[in-house]
Coordinates of C-alpha atoms in Angstrom, one line a residue:
Chain A
M1 CA -11.3 37.8 1.4
T2 CA -13.3 34.6 1.2
D3 CA -16.5 33.6 2.6
L4 CA -15.3 29.8 3.6
P5 CA -17.5 28.1 5.8
T6 CA -16.4 26.5 9.3
R7 CA -18.4 23.3 8.5
I8 CA -19.9 21.4 5.6
T9 CA -22.2 18.6 5.2
I10 CA -21.5 15.5 2.5
T11 CA -23.7 13.5 1.2
E12 CA -22.1 10.2 0.2
E13 CA -23.2 8.8 -3.1
G14 CA -20.5 6.2 -3.8
P15 CA -23.1 3.3 -3.1
R16 CA -25.8 4.6 -4.9
E17 CA -23.6 6.4 -8.1
G18 CA -20.8 3.7 -7.5
F19 CA -22.8 0.4 -7.7
Q20 CA -25.3 1.7 -11.0
I21 CA -22.2 2.0 -13.4
E22 CA -20.4 -1.2 -12.7
K23 CA -20.7 -3.7 -14.9
G24 CA -21.2 -6.0 -11.6
P25 CA -23.0 -8.1 -10.5
I26 CA -21.9 -6.9 -7.0
A27 CA -23.0 -9.0 -4.4
T28 CA -25.7 -7.4 -2.0
A29 CA -23.8 -8.2 0.9
D30 CA -20.9 -6.4 -0.3
K31 CA -23.0 -3.3 -0.9
I32 CA -24.2 -3.4 2.6
A33 CA -20.8 -4.1 4.2
L34 CA -19.4 -0.6 2.3
I35 CA -22.5 1.0 3.4
D36 CA -21.9 0.4 6.9
A37 CA -18.4 1.0 6.7
L38 CA -19.2 4.7 5.3
S39 CA -21.6 4.9 8.5
A40 CA -18.9 4.4 10.9
T41 CA -16.6 7.1 9.5
G42 CA -19.2 9.8 10.8
L43 CA -20.5 10.7 7.6
S44 CA -23.9 12.3 8.6
R45 CA -25.8 11.5 5.1
I46 CA -25.6 8.3 2.8
Q47 CA -27.4 7.6 -0.2
V48 CA -27.5 4.2 -0.2
A49 CA -29.9 3.0 -2.8
S50 CA -31.7 3.7 -6.2
F51 CA -35.3 2.5 -6.4
V52 CA -35.2 2.5 -10.6
N53 CA -36.1 0.3 -12.9
P54 CA -34.0 -2.9 -13.1
K55 CA -34.1 -3.4 -16.7
L56 CA -32.6 0.0 -17.0
V57 CA -30.3 -0.2 -13.9
P58 CA -29.6 -3.5 -13.6
G59 CA -26.9 -2.6 -10.9
W60 CA -30.1 -1.6 -8.4
A61 CA -32.1 -5.0 -8.7
D62 CA -31.2 -5.5 -5.0
A63 CA -32.2 -2.2 -3.8
A64 CA -35.1 -2.9 -1.3
A65 CA -32.5 -6.1 0.1
V66 CA -29.7 -3.4 0.6
V67 CA -31.5 -0.8 2.6
A68 CA -33.3 -4.1 4.8
G69 CA -29.7 -4.9 5.1
I70 CA -27.5 -2.0 6.6
T71 CA -27.3 -1.3 10.4
P72 CA -28.5 2.1 10.7
R73 CA -26.4 4.1 12.7
A74 CA -27.4 7.1 15.1
G75 CA -26.6 10.4 13.5
C76 CA -26.5 9.2 10.0
E77 CA -29.4 9.9 7.4
Y78 CA -29.7 7.4 4.5
T79 CA -31.0 8.5 1.6
A80 CA -32.2 7.1 -1.7
L81 CA -33.0 7.8 -4.9
W82 CA -36.3 7.6 -7.2
F83 CA -37.8 9.1 -10.6
N84 CA -41.4 7.7 -11.0
A85 CA -44.4 6.5 -8.6
R86 CA -43.6 2.9 -8.7
G87 CA -40.2 4.1 -6.9
L88 CA -41.4 6.4 -4.5
E89 CA -43.9 3.7 -3.6
Q90 CA -41.0 1.2 -2.8
A91 CA -39.3 3.9 -1.1
L92 CA -42.1 4.5 1.4
G93 CA -41.9 0.8 2.4
F94 CA -38.9 2.2 3.8
R95 CA -39.8 5.1 6.1
E96 CA -38.0 3.8 9.3
R97 CA -34.9 3.4 7.5
L98 CA -34.7 6.1 4.9
A99 CA -34.8 9.7 5.3
L100 CA -37.3 10.4 2.6
A101 CA -37.5 13.8 0.8
G102 CA -39.6 14.8 -2.1
S103 CA -37.6 16.2 -4.7
I104 CA -38.1 18.2 -8.6
T105 CA -35.4 17.1 -11.1
F106 CA -34.5 18.8 -14.5
A107 CA -31.6 19.0 -17.0
A108 CA -30.3 22.3 -18.0
S109 CA -29.5 21.1 -21.5
E110 CA -32.2 19.8 -23.4
A111 CA -30.5 17.1 -24.8
F112 CA -29.1 15.7 -21.6
S113 CA -33.0 16.1 -20.5
Q114 CA -34.1 13.9 -23.6
R115 CA -31.6 11.2 -23.0
N116 CA -31.0 10.9 -18.9
L117 CA -34.9 11.9 -18.0
N118 CA -36.5 10.3 -21.2
R119 CA -38.4 13.7 -22.3
D120 CA -37.6 17.4 -23.3
H121 CA -37.9 20.4 -21.0
A122 CA -41.4 21.0 -21.7
A123 CA -42.8 17.6 -21.1
Q124 CA -40.6 17.5 -18.1
L125 CA -42.4 20.1 -16.9
V126 CA -45.7 18.0 -17.5
A127 CA -44.1 15.2 -15.9
Q128 CA -42.7 16.9 -12.8
R129 CA -46.3 18.3 -12.1
E130 CA -47.8 14.9 -12.0
M131 CA -44.8 13.9 -9.8
I132 CA -45.1 16.5 -7.2
A133 CA -48.8 15.7 -6.9
V134 CA -47.9 11.9 -6.2
H135 CA -45.4 13.1 -3.6
Q136 CA -47.7 15.6 -2.0
Q137 CA -50.3 12.5 -1.6
A138 CA -47.6 10.7 0.1
G139 CA -47.3 13.9 2.2
L140 CA -43.7 14.4 0.5
S141 CA -44.3 17.5 -1.0
P142 CA -40.6 18.3 -2.5
T143 CA -38.6 20.5 -0.7
R144 CA -35.6 19.7 -2.9
L145 CA -34.5 20.4 -6.6
S146 CA -31.9 19.2 -8.8
L147 CA -30.7 20.7 -11.8
Q148 CA -28.4 17.9 -13.8
A149 CA -25.6 19.3 -16.5
A150 CA -26.1 22.7 -14.9
F151 CA -22.7 23.4 -16.5
G152 CA -22.6 21.7 -19.7
C153 CA -23.4 18.5 -21.6
N154 CA -21.7 16.0 -23.5
F155 CA -24.4 16.1 -25.9
G156 CA -25.6 19.2 -25.9
G157 CA -22.2 21.5 -25.7
E158 CA -22.3 24.4 -23.4
V159 CA -24.5 25.1 -20.7
S160 CA -24.7 29.2 -20.2
V161 CA -25.4 30.7 -16.7
A162 CA -28.5 32.1 -18.4
Q163 CA -29.8 28.8 -19.7
A164 CA -29.3 27.0 -16.4
M165 CA -31.0 29.9 -14.6
A166 CA -34.0 29.7 -16.7
V167 CA -34.7 26.3 -16.6
L168 CA -34.3 27.1 -12.3
G169 CA -36.9 29.8 -13.2
D170 CA -39.7 27.5 -14.9
A171 CA -38.8 24.9 -12.0
M172 CA -39.2 27.5 -9.3
A173 CA -42.1 28.6 -10.9
L174 CA -43.5 25.3 -10.9
A175 CA -42.7 24.5 -7.3
A176 CA -44.3 27.5 -6.2
E177 CA -47.2 27.1 -8.4
T178 CA -47.6 23.5 -6.8
G179 CA -47.3 24.9 -3.1
C180 CA -43.6 23.2 -2.8
T181 CA -41.2 25.1 -0.3
I182 CA -37.9 24.6 -1.8
E183 CA -34.9 24.7 0.4
K184 CA -32.2 23.1 -1.3
L185 CA -31.0 23.2 -4.5
S186 CA -28.6 21.0 -6.1
L187 CA -26.6 21.9 -8.8
A188 CA -25.2 19.1 -10.9
D189 CA -22.1 19.1 -12.6
S190 CA -23.3 15.8 -14.2
M191 CA -20.6 14.9 -16.9
G192 CA -17.5 17.2 -15.6
W193 CA -18.1 20.5 -17.8
A194 CA -17.6 22.8 -14.7
D195 CA -14.6 25.1 -14.2
P196 CA -13.9 27.2 -10.7
L197 CA -15.2 30.7 -12.7
H198 CA -18.2 29.3 -14.1
I199 CA -19.2 27.5 -10.5
E200 CA -18.8 31.0 -8.9
R201 CA -20.7 32.4 -11.7
L202 CA -23.9 30.4 -11.4
V203 CA -23.9 30.1 -7.6
G204 CA -23.7 33.9 -7.7
A205 CA -26.6 34.2 -9.9
V206 CA -28.6 31.7 -7.8
R207 CA -28.0 33.6 -4.5
A208 CA -29.1 36.8 -6.0
R209 CA -32.2 35.6 -7.4
W210 CA -33.1 33.2 -4.5
P211 CA -31.0 34.2 -1.5
E212 CA -33.1 31.7 0.8
L213 CA -31.9 28.4 -1.0
G214 CA -29.6 26.4 0.1
I215 CA -27.1 25.4 -2.5
S216 CA -25.5 22.0 -2.8
L217 CA -22.8 21.1 -5.7
H218 CA -22.7 17.8 -6.9
L219 CA -19.7 17.3 -8.9
H220 CA -17.8 14.9 -11.3
D221 CA -14.2 14.8 -11.8
T222 CA -14.1 13.9 -15.2
R223 CA -11.3 15.9 -16.2
G224 CA -9.4 16.6 -13.3
L225 CA -10.8 20.2 -12.0
G226 CA -13.7 18.6 -9.5
I227 CA -11.7 19.5 -6.1
A228 CA -10.7 23.0 -7.6
N229 CA -14.7 23.1 -8.5
A230 CA -15.0 22.2 -4.9
L231 CA -12.6 24.7 -3.7
A232 CA -14.5 27.5 -5.9
G233 CA -18.0 26.4 -3.8
L234 CA -16.4 26.6 -0.4
R235 CA -14.9 30.1 -1.5
M236 CA -18.4 31.0 -2.4
G237 CA -19.9 29.5 1.0
V238 CA -21.4 27.1 -0.2
T239 CA -21.8 24.1 2.8
M240 CA -23.2 20.8 1.0
F241 CA -21.7 18.6 -1.5
D242 CA -22.1 15.4 -2.8
A243 CA -19.3 13.0 -3.3
A244 CA -18.6 9.5 -3.7
V245 CA -16.1 7.5 -1.6
A246 CA -12.8 6.5 -3.6
G247 CA -14.1 8.6 -6.6
L248 CA -16.9 5.8 -7.6
G249 CA -19.8 6.7 -10.0
G250 CA -19.8 8.7 -13.5
C251 CA -23.4 8.7 -15.1
P252 CA -24.4 5.6 -16.9
F253 CA -26.3 7.9 -19.8
A254 CA -23.2 10.5 -20.1
G255 CA -21.4 8.9 -22.7
H256 CA -17.8 8.1 -21.4
P257 CA -17.8 5.0 -20.0
G258 CA -14.4 4.5 -18.2
A259 CA -14.2 7.9 -16.9
P260 CA -13.7 9.0 -13.8
G261 CA -16.8 9.4 -11.6
N262 CA -17.7 11.8 -8.7
I263 CA -15.2 14.0 -6.8
A264 CA -13.7 11.7 -4.0
S265 CA -15.4 11.9 -0.8
E266 CA -12.1 11.4 0.9
E267 CA -10.2 14.2 -1.1
L268 CA -13.2 16.8 -0.3
V269 CA -13.0 15.8 3.7
F270 CA -8.9 16.1 3.1
L271 CA -9.4 19.7 1.3
A272 CA -11.9 20.8 4.0
H273 CA -9.7 19.6 7.1
E274 CA -6.3 20.8 5.7
M275 CA -8.5 24.2 5.2
G276 CA -9.9 24.4 8.9
I277 CA -13.2 23.6 7.8
E278 CA -15.2 20.5 10.0
T279 CA -16.5 17.8 8.3
G280 CA -17.6 15.4 11.3
V281 CA -15.6 12.7 9.0
D282 CA -12.7 10.3 10.3
L283 CA -10.4 10.9 7.7
D284 CA -8.4 7.7 8.2
A285 CA -11.6 5.6 8.3
L286 CA -13.1 7.0 5.2
I287 CA -9.8 6.0 3.5
A288 CA -9.9 2.5 4.8
A289 CA -13.7 2.5 3.4
A290 CA -12.1 3.5 0.0
E291 CA -9.8 0.8 0.3
L292 CA -12.8 -1.5 0.8
A293 CA -14.4 -0.1 -2.4
E294 CA -11.6 -0.8 -4.3
R295 CA -11.2 -4.2 -3.1
I296 CA -14.9 -4.5 -4.2
I297 CA -15.0 -3.3 -7.1
G298 CA -11.2 -5.0 -8.5
R299 CA -9.8 -2.5 -9.8
P300 CA -8.2 0.9 -9.3
L301 CA -10.3 3.7 -8.5
P302 CA -9.6 7.1 -9.3
S303 CA -9.1 8.9 -6.0
N304 CA -5.4 10.2 -5.3
L305 CA -5.6 10.3 -1.9
L306 CA -6.6 6.7 -1.8
H307 CA -3.2 5.7 -3.3
G308 CA -1.3 8.7 -1.9
G309 CA -2.1 8.1 1.7
T310 CA -3.2 10.1 4.3
L311 CA -0.9 13.0 6.3
S312 CA -2.0 11.8 9.8
R313 CA 0.9 8.9 9.9
F314 CA 3.5 11.2 9.0
R315 CA 2.5 13.9 11.3
K316 CA 2.3 11.4 13.9
A317 CA 5.6 10.1 13.2
A318 CA 7.2 13.7 13.3
Chain B
M1 CA -11.9 40.0 -6.7
T2 CA -8.6 38.3 -8.2
D3 CA -5.3 38.7 -9.3
L4 CA -6.0 35.8 -12.4
P5 CA -3.1 36.0 -14.6
T6 CA -4.1 36.3 -18.5
R7 CA -1.3 34.3 -19.5
I8 CA 1.1 31.4 -17.6
T9 CA 3.9 29.4 -18.6
I10 CA 4.1 25.7 -17.9
T11 CA 7.7 23.8 -17.6
E12 CA 6.8 20.4 -18.7
E13 CA 8.9 18.1 -16.5
G14 CA 6.9 14.7 -17.6
P15 CA 10.3 13.4 -19.2
R16 CA 12.5 14.5 -16.4
E17 CA 10.4 13.7 -13.5
G18 CA 8.7 10.5 -15.1
F19 CA 11.5 8.7 -16.3
Q20 CA 13.6 8.8 -12.7
I21 CA 10.7 6.8 -11.3
E22 CA 9.8 4.5 -13.1
K23 CA 11.0 1.1 -12.8
G24 CA 12.0 1.2 -16.7
P25 CA 14.2 0.7 -18.1
I26 CA 12.5 3.2 -20.8
A27 CA 13.8 3.2 -24.4
T28 CA 16.0 6.4 -24.9
A29 CA 14.1 6.4 -28.3
D30 CA 10.7 6.7 -26.4
K31 CA 12.3 9.1 -24.4
I32 CA 12.9 11.4 -27.4
A33 CA 9.7 10.3 -28.9
L34 CA 7.8 11.7 -25.8
I35 CA 9.9 15.1 -26.0
D36 CA 9.2 15.4 -29.5
A37 CA 5.7 14.9 -29.1
L38 CA 5.6 17.5 -26.5
S39 CA 7.6 20.4 -28.4
A40 CA 4.7 20.1 -30.9
T41 CA 2.0 20.8 -28.3
G42 CA 3.3 24.6 -28.0
L43 CA 4.9 24.2 -24.9
S44 CA 7.5 26.6 -24.5
R45 CA 9.6 24.7 -21.8
I46 CA 10.3 21.4 -21.1
Q47 CA 13.0 19.7 -18.7
V48 CA 14.4 17.1 -20.5
A49 CA 17.1 15.3 -18.7
S50 CA 18.6 15.0 -15.4
F51 CA 22.6 14.7 -15.3
V52 CA 22.8 12.7 -12.1
N53 CA 25.0 10.1 -11.2
P54 CA 23.2 7.0 -12.9
K55 CA 23.7 4.5 -9.8
L56 CA 21.5 6.9 -7.8
V57 CA 19.1 7.2 -10.8
P58 CA 19.4 4.5 -13.2
G59 CA 16.6 6.1 -15.2
W60 CA 18.8 9.0 -16.7
A61 CA 21.9 6.9 -17.6
D62 CA 21.1 8.1 -21.2
A63 CA 20.8 11.9 -20.3
A64 CA 23.3 12.8 -23.3
A65 CA 21.7 10.5 -25.5
V66 CA 18.2 11.7 -25.2
V67 CA 19.3 15.6 -25.5
A68 CA 21.7 14.7 -28.4
G69 CA 18.4 12.6 -29.9
I70 CA 15.7 15.3 -29.6
T71 CA 14.6 17.9 -32.6
P72 CA 14.9 21.3 -31.1
R73 CA 11.7 23.1 -32.2
A74 CA 12.2 27.1 -32.5
G75 CA 9.9 28.4 -29.7
C76 CA 11.0 26.1 -27.0
E77 CA 13.4 25.9 -24.3
Y78 CA 14.9 22.5 -23.0
T79 CA 16.2 22.5 -20.0
A80 CA 18.0 20.1 -17.7
L81 CA 19.0 19.5 -13.9
W82 CA 22.1 18.5 -12.2
F83 CA 23.3 19.1 -8.8
N84 CA 27.2 18.6 -9.0
A85 CA 30.0 20.1 -10.9
R86 CA 30.2 16.6 -12.8
G87 CA 26.7 17.2 -13.8
L88 CA 27.0 20.7 -14.5
E89 CA 30.1 19.8 -16.9
Q90 CA 27.9 17.4 -18.8
A91 CA 25.2 20.3 -19.2
L92 CA 27.6 22.3 -20.6
G93 CA 28.4 20.1 -23.3
F94 CA 24.9 20.5 -24.9
R95 CA 25.2 24.4 -24.5
E96 CA 23.6 25.0 -28.1
R97 CA 20.5 22.5 -27.3
L98 CA 19.9 23.6 -23.8
A99 CA 18.4 26.6 -22.0
L100 CA 20.7 26.3 -19.0
A101 CA 20.7 28.7 -16.2
G102 CA 22.3 28.4 -12.6
S103 CA 20.1 27.6 -10.0
I104 CA 20.5 27.3 -5.6
T105 CA 18.4 24.6 -4.2
F106 CA 17.5 24.1 -0.6
A107 CA 14.8 22.1 1.6
A108 CA 12.2 23.5 4.0
S109 CA 12.5 20.3 6.0
E110 CA 15.8 19.4 7.7
A111 CA 14.9 15.7 7.5
F112 CA 14.4 16.1 3.5
S113 CA 17.7 17.9 3.4
Q114 CA 19.0 15.2 4.7
R115 CA 17.4 12.6 2.7
N116 CA 16.8 14.5 -0.7
L117 CA 20.3 16.7 -0.8
N118 CA 22.4 14.1 1.5
R119 CA 23.3 17.0 3.9
D120 CA 21.5 19.4 6.6
H121 CA 20.6 22.8 5.9
A122 CA 24.0 24.0 7.4
A123 CA 26.2 21.7 5.3
Q124 CA 23.9 23.1 2.3
L125 CA 24.5 26.2 2.6
V126 CA 28.3 25.6 2.3
A127 CA 27.7 22.9 -0.2
Q128 CA 25.7 25.5 -2.1
R129 CA 28.2 28.4 -1.8
E130 CA 30.7 26.2 -3.4
M131 CA 28.2 25.4 -6.5
I132 CA 27.8 29.0 -6.8
A133 CA 31.1 29.5 -7.3
V134 CA 31.6 26.5 -10.0
H135 CA 28.4 27.9 -11.7
Q136 CA 30.0 31.5 -12.0
Q137 CA 33.3 29.9 -13.2
A138 CA 31.2 28.5 -16.2
G139 CA 29.4 31.8 -16.8
L140 CA 26.3 30.8 -15.3
S141 CA 25.8 32.7 -12.0
P142 CA 22.5 31.6 -10.3
T143 CA 19.2 33.2 -11.3
R144 CA 17.1 30.8 -9.8
L145 CA 16.3 29.5 -6.3
S146 CA 14.4 26.4 -5.5
L147 CA 12.7 25.1 -2.0
Q148 CA 12.1 21.8 -2.0
A149 CA 9.3 20.0 0.6
A150 CA 8.1 23.8 0.9
F151 CA 4.8 22.8 2.4
G152 CA 5.6 19.7 4.4
C153 CA 7.6 16.6 4.5
N154 CA 7.1 12.9 4.8
F155 CA 9.8 12.6 6.6
G156 CA 9.9 15.9 9.0
G157 CA 6.0 16.6 9.3
E158 CA 4.6 20.2 8.8
V159 CA 6.8 22.8 7.5
S160 CA 5.5 26.3 8.5
V161 CA 5.6 29.1 6.6
A162 CA 8.2 31.0 9.2
Q163 CA 10.2 27.9 8.6
A164 CA 9.9 28.0 4.7
M165 CA 11.0 31.8 5.5
A166 CA 14.0 31.0 7.3
V167 CA 15.3 28.5 5.0
L168 CA 14.9 31.2 2.1
G169 CA 15.9 34.2 4.0
D170 CA 19.4 32.0 4.2
A171 CA 19.4 31.1 0.7
M172 CA 18.7 34.8 -0.4
A173 CA 21.6 36.1 1.9
L174 CA 23.5 33.3 0.4
A175 CA 22.8 34.6 -3.0
A176 CA 23.3 38.5 -2.2
E177 CA 26.7 37.7 -0.6
T178 CA 28.2 35.9 -3.7
G179 CA 26.7 38.1 -6.1
C180 CA 23.9 36.1 -7.6
T181 CA 20.3 37.8 -9.1
I182 CA 17.6 35.8 -8.3
E183 CA 14.9 35.9 -10.6
K184 CA 12.8 33.0 -10.0
L185 CA 12.3 31.2 -7.1
S186 CA 10.5 27.6 -7.2
L187 CA 8.1 26.5 -4.4
A188 CA 7.9 22.7 -4.4
D189 CA 5.2 20.7 -2.8
S190 CA 7.7 17.9 -3.4
M191 CA 5.4 15.7 -1.6
G192 CA 1.8 16.6 -1.7
W193 CA 1.5 18.4 1.8
A194 CA 0.3 21.9 0.3
D195 CA -3.3 23.2 0.5
P196 CA -5.0 26.2 -1.3
L197 CA -4.5 28.3 2.3
H198 CA -0.9 27.4 2.7
I199 CA -0.3 28.2 -1.1
E200 CA -2.0 31.8 -0.5
R201 CA -0.1 32.0 2.6
L202 CA 3.5 31.3 1.6
V203 CA 3.2 33.0 -1.5
G204 CA 1.7 36.2 0.2
A205 CA 4.7 36.2 2.5
V206 CA 7.3 35.8 -0.3
R207 CA 5.6 38.5 -2.1
A208 CA 5.9 40.9 0.8
R209 CA 9.4 40.1 1.3
W210 CA 10.8 40.0 -2.1
P211 CA 8.3 41.4 -4.2
E212 CA 11.1 41.7 -7.5
L213 CA 11.1 37.5 -7.3
G214 CA 9.0 35.7 -9.9
I215 CA 7.3 32.9 -8.3
S216 CA 6.9 29.5 -9.7
L217 CA 4.7 26.7 -8.4
H218 CA 6.1 22.9 -8.4
L219 CA 3.1 20.9 -7.2
H220 CA 2.6 17.3 -6.7
D221 CA -0.8 15.9 -6.9
T222 CA -0.2 12.9 -4.2
R223 CA -3.1 13.5 -2.3
G224 CA -5.6 15.0 -4.8
L225 CA -5.2 18.8 -4.1
G226 CA -2.8 19.4 -6.8
I227 CA -5.3 21.3 -9.1
A228 CA -7.0 23.0 -6.7
N229 CA -3.5 24.4 -5.5
A230 CA -3.1 25.6 -8.8
L231 CA -5.9 27.2 -8.7
A232 CA -4.7 29.1 -5.2
G233 CA -1.6 29.8 -7.2
L234 CA -3.5 31.5 -10.2
R235 CA -5.8 33.5 -7.5
M236 CA -2.5 35.0 -6.1
G237 CA -1.3 35.9 -9.7
V238 CA 1.1 33.2 -9.9
T239 CA 2.3 32.5 -13.4
M240 CA 4.9 30.0 -13.5
F241 CA 4.0 26.4 -12.9
D242 CA 5.7 23.1 -13.3
A243 CA 3.3 20.2 -14.5
A244 CA 4.2 16.6 -15.9
V245 CA 2.2 15.4 -19.1
A246 CA -0.4 12.4 -17.7
G247 CA 0.4 13.2 -14.3
L248 CA 4.1 11.4 -14.3
G249 CA 6.6 11.8 -11.6
G250 CA 6.8 11.3 -8.1
C251 CA 10.0 11.7 -6.0
P252 CA 12.3 8.4 -5.9
F253 CA 13.1 9.7 -2.4
A254 CA 9.4 10.8 -0.9
G255 CA 8.7 7.6 0.6
H256 CA 5.5 6.6 -1.2
P257 CA 6.1 4.4 -4.1
G258 CA 3.0 4.4 -6.3
A259 CA 1.5 7.4 -5.2
P260 CA 0.2 9.8 -7.9
G261 CA 2.9 12.3 -9.3
N262 CA 2.7 15.9 -10.2
I263 CA -0.2 17.6 -11.3
A264 CA -0.7 16.6 -15.0
S265 CA 0.2 19.3 -17.4
E266 CA -3.0 18.5 -19.4
E267 CA -5.4 19.4 -16.4
L268 CA -3.3 22.6 -15.6
V269 CA -3.7 23.7 -19.2
F270 CA -7.7 22.5 -19.3
L271 CA -8.1 24.5 -16.0
A272 CA -6.1 27.6 -17.4
H273 CA -7.9 27.7 -20.7
E274 CA -11.6 27.0 -19.0
M275 CA -10.7 30.0 -17.0
G276 CA -9.9 32.1 -20.0
I277 CA -6.0 32.2 -19.3
E278 CA -3.5 31.2 -22.3
T279 CA -0.8 28.6 -22.1
G280 CA -0.2 28.7 -25.5
V281 CA -0.6 24.8 -25.5
D282 CA -2.7 23.1 -27.8
L283 CA -4.9 21.1 -25.2
D284 CA -5.7 17.9 -27.7
A285 CA -2.2 17.7 -28.8
L286 CA -1.1 17.5 -25.5
I287 CA -3.7 14.7 -24.3
A288 CA -2.4 12.6 -27.3
A289 CA 1.3 13.3 -26.2
A290 CA -0.4 11.9 -22.7
E291 CA -1.7 8.7 -24.2
L292 CA 1.9 8.3 -25.7
A293 CA 3.4 8.5 -22.1
E294 CA 0.6 6.1 -21.0
R295 CA 1.8 3.4 -24.0
I296 CA 5.6 4.2 -23.1
I297 CA 4.9 3.5 -19.1
G298 CA 2.7 0.8 -19.8
R299 CA 0.0 1.0 -17.1
P300 CA -2.7 3.6 -16.6
L301 CA -1.3 7.2 -15.3
P302 CA -3.1 9.3 -12.8
S303 CA -4.7 12.0 -14.9
N304 CA -8.1 12.3 -15.0
L305 CA -8.5 14.3 -18.0
L306 CA -6.3 11.7 -20.0
H307 CA -9.2 9.1 -19.4
G308 CA -12.1 11.7 -19.2
G309 CA -11.1 13.1 -22.5
T310 CA -11.4 16.8 -23.9
L311 CA -14.4 18.9 -24.2
S312 CA -13.7 20.2 -27.7
R313 CA -14.9 17.1 -29.4
F314 CA -18.4 17.9 -27.7
R315 CA -18.1 21.5 -28.3
K316 CA -17.7 20.9 -31.8
A317 CA -20.6 18.3 -32.3
A318 CA -22.8 20.5 -30.2

């Protein structure tokens, strides 16, 4: 009846996604405190910084200081994001702290490609070919492929499964040509357009064409369907999800400031645990980290579970 | 692969659920304005008032004035709630405006029965037998059965499917004995304990035992799983849902003040429409009604879609 996995891996993106969109400035020490609180929950992957142009994303001007300041915890992989050679160079300076992997990024929507990646799909193919070479020279031949706006776009409208598959086809052909072995494909609902059936259709199409690929879902809860979309992913046997503590995040280029961000990590963990799926995360500790995030940001964050509270206290009392 | 329905019916409970929990006072004129805005969206059922003891639920001291003040719209059924003979009498005074139906109410948790219904299960059986007689004398032989705390309880902890089925068995036996024909069973996750698998198990158990019963789900989004639980219901072919505009509501006796309330009607409508399921509701008009609700209540309400915004404007622009 279902392909529910027995265990999932969550990549916590709250620090990276959350701190980039907040008007800030958020103190470097607060960023470090939240990351250390998150690693203490049992999360096995945390994206801790973005090595990007501080003129474009001022919230990450202190990326190096944050990475240098955290207390690495055994069993937790710390990852970072970058989009160009300069960013890669900065990340390489933290080889001993960060789990570095080369990645290829495309957008399924032309309009989002132009707005978020600064070039259209054809130009992005050229640019990514160059970036692959840069990564390979650094010994980081890309193993990951990310597809942004995989389900729809605030600027370009609907994204059909066929359109997403065509962009993925180009990306996979580029990977093959350049000798990259893609192991993990991230399908990102960057602006909250997905619904459960769309998740099923796109995941199904990818599986049918590239059965060897691990699929990861990056979901936003912009319009309230985020956790239902995660459920659809679980039903399809997806075992890798991105999420952000307290529902931090949202894309600075997505055109809806103030809209809810990524699916809340604690809601995803709660969904999984209630359905008997392991995450390795201590939910009560994660809710405490969400409370810390809310104190740091200084306004109510979107997570319902953060405000509704855990069931464990009621179960203990019963 | 799925039993997805082609159409669902939503009972809008925002006015009744929302106005009872807010500290208020909310002006009678505002309540009426919201109800009239809701009926203009195409919603076919709206619960507009609760005929309850104003000392216990002061927010509904003006129930009669609200019912008298709304502008009835053809094609929309207006319903109300009551729990005793006095409440029924008040409701009967509005026979021409309200769609009245007798109902039987139980709680699956003893602790919740005592707290919310003011008596334990055994005493509730006695009390409901009396209420059935009162309703039958008024020509309203109960056709509806509601099970509160059907999935768990903040005061009593877990509620197993077996426990819920035992209480339902007693209730259905009482109905049969007293000559009531129950057509609709409402399973209420009063305090946000349900998960998608629990929804499937309880709905499945009810279907197997009473295949003739129409099942309605009353879901709260206390911990962020509300829409995922609605998806599980849709997958099981459930066609009747309660919801509250903007995510208003929450139970005044549930023990977590400030927690998110019912699933947001506009998120449920959005989920349905994106999956090709009809609701008869104009989503943009419903989001406008949610904005009105937020202005009336005077604080941000929990619905993500209310803040993330509709897709229709992006689709039109694309």
